[in-house]
């Protein structure tokens, strides 16, 4: 199957926007915010800030974003160690092969940490 030059040009804007929409912002999450409590199984690594939790026997991926190691207003890597119970508020990530949440707020050791403002 051949695509005409006009057809290819018409597809370019959609193709170039797709990766950005899939990774940044809140558009890929579902609308309802919910709360999730579990035990950390893997601490966040890398710039994406991915945290793994065991929630009643199911493994969840939590996108917490990059952590600022010197900010008192955010949880730091030393707080997010395997075996720690944590409660997260955010929006469900509808990825087909895993359970996931994009985190807006962390409740840990009696403190509340807001990672992101209200979704747009």
C-alpha positions as CSV (number, residue, x, y, z in Angstrom):
1,X,0.0,0.0,0.0
2,X,1.4,3.4,-1.0
3,X,0.6,6.6,0.8
4,X,0.5,9.8,-1.3
5,X,2.7,12.7,-0.5
6,X,-0.4,14.7,0.6
7,X,-1.5,11.8,2.8
8,X,1.9,11.7,4.5
9,X,2.0,15.4,5.0
10,X,-1.5,15.3,6.6
11,X,-0.4,12.6,9.0
12,X,2.9,14.3,10.2
13,X,1.3,16.7,12.7
14,X,-0.6,13.9,14.4
15,X,2.4,11.6,14.4
16,X,4.7,14.2,15.9
17,X,2.3,15.1,18.7
18,X,1.5,11.5,19.8
19,X,4.7,10.9,21.8
20,X,4.4,14.2,23.7
21,X,0.8,13.6,24.6
22,X,1.5,10.0,25.7
23,X,4.3,11.0,28.1
24,X,3.7,14.5,29.4
25,X,0.7,16.1,31.1
26,X,-2.5,14.4,32.3
27,X,-4.4,13.6,29.1
28,X,-3.5,9.9,29.1
29,X,-4.9,9.4,32.6
30,X,-8.6,8.7,33.4
31,X,-10.6,11.6,34.9
32,X,-11.4,10.2,38.4
33,X,-8.8,10.7,41.2
34,X,-8.5,7.8,43.7
35,X,-6.4,6.8,46.7
36,X,-4.1,3.7,46.7
37,X,-2.2,2.3,49.7
38,X,0.5,-0.3,49.4
39,X,4.0,-1.4,50.3
40,X,6.9,-0.2,48.3
41,X,8.6,-3.1,46.5
42,X,11.1,-1.1,44.3
43,X,12.4,2.4,45.0
44,X,12.3,5.1,42.3
45,X,15.2,5.1,39.9
46,X,16.1,7.4,37.0
47,X,14.6,10.7,36.0
48,X,11.1,9.3,35.5
49,X,10.5,8.6,39.2
50,X,8.8,5.2,38.8
51,X,7.8,3.6,42.1
52,X,6.6,0.0,42.4
53,X,4.0,-1.1,45.0
54,X,2.4,-4.3,46.2
55,X,-1.3,-3.5,46.8
56,X,-3.1,-6.5,48.2
57,X,-1.0,-8.9,46.1
58,X,-1.1,-6.9,42.9
59,X,1.9,-5.0,41.6
60,X,1.2,-1.3,40.7
61,X,3.4,1.2,38.9
62,X,3.3,4.7,40.4
63,X,4.6,7.7,38.4
64,X,5.8,10.1,41.0
65,X,8.1,12.2,38.8
66,X,11.6,13.4,39.6
67,X,12.4,13.9,43.3
68,X,14.3,16.9,44.6
69,X,16.7,15.6,47.1
70,X,17.1,18.9,48.9
71,X,13.5,20.0,49.0
72,X,11.7,19.6,52.4
73,X,8.3,19.9,50.7
74,X,8.8,16.6,48.7
75,X,9.6,13.0,49.8
76,X,13.2,12.1,49.2
77,X,14.7,8.8,48.0
78,X,15.7,7.8,51.5
79,X,12.0,7.8,52.5
80,X,10.9,5.7,49.6
81,X,12.5,2.4,50.5
82,X,11.2,-1.1,49.9
83,X,9.0,-2.3,52.8
84,X,7.6,1.1,53.5
85,X,3.8,1.6,53.5
86,X,2.7,4.5,51.4
87,X,-0.6,6.1,50.3
88,X,-0.9,7.8,47.0
89,X,-3.6,10.0,45.4
90,X,-3.7,10.5,41.7
91,X,-5.3,9.3,38.5
92,X,-5.5,5.8,37.0
93,X,-3.2,5.0,34.2
94,X,-5.2,2.9,31.7
95,X,-2.2,1.0,30.2
96,X,-3.3,-2.4,29.1
97,X,-0.5,-4.6,30.6
98,X,-0.2,-3.2,34.2
99,X,-2.0,-1.4,36.9
100,X,-0.7,2.2,37.2
101,X,-1.3,5.6,38.8
102,X,0.1,9.0,38.0
103,X,0.6,10.4,41.5
104,X,-0.5,13.9,42.5
105,X,-0.1,13.5,46.3
106,X,1.9,11.3,48.6
107,X,0.9,10.5,52.2
108,X,3.9,9.1,54.1
109,X,4.9,8.9,57.8
110,X,2.1,11.2,58.8
111,X,3.0,13.9,56.3
112,X,1.3,15.0,53.0
113,X,3.4,15.9,50.0
114,X,1.8,17.5,46.9
115,X,3.8,16.6,43.9
116,X,1.6,18.2,41.2
117,X,-1.3,20.7,41.2
118,X,-4.7,19.8,40.1
119,X,-4.8,18.1,36.6
120,X,-5.7,20.4,33.7
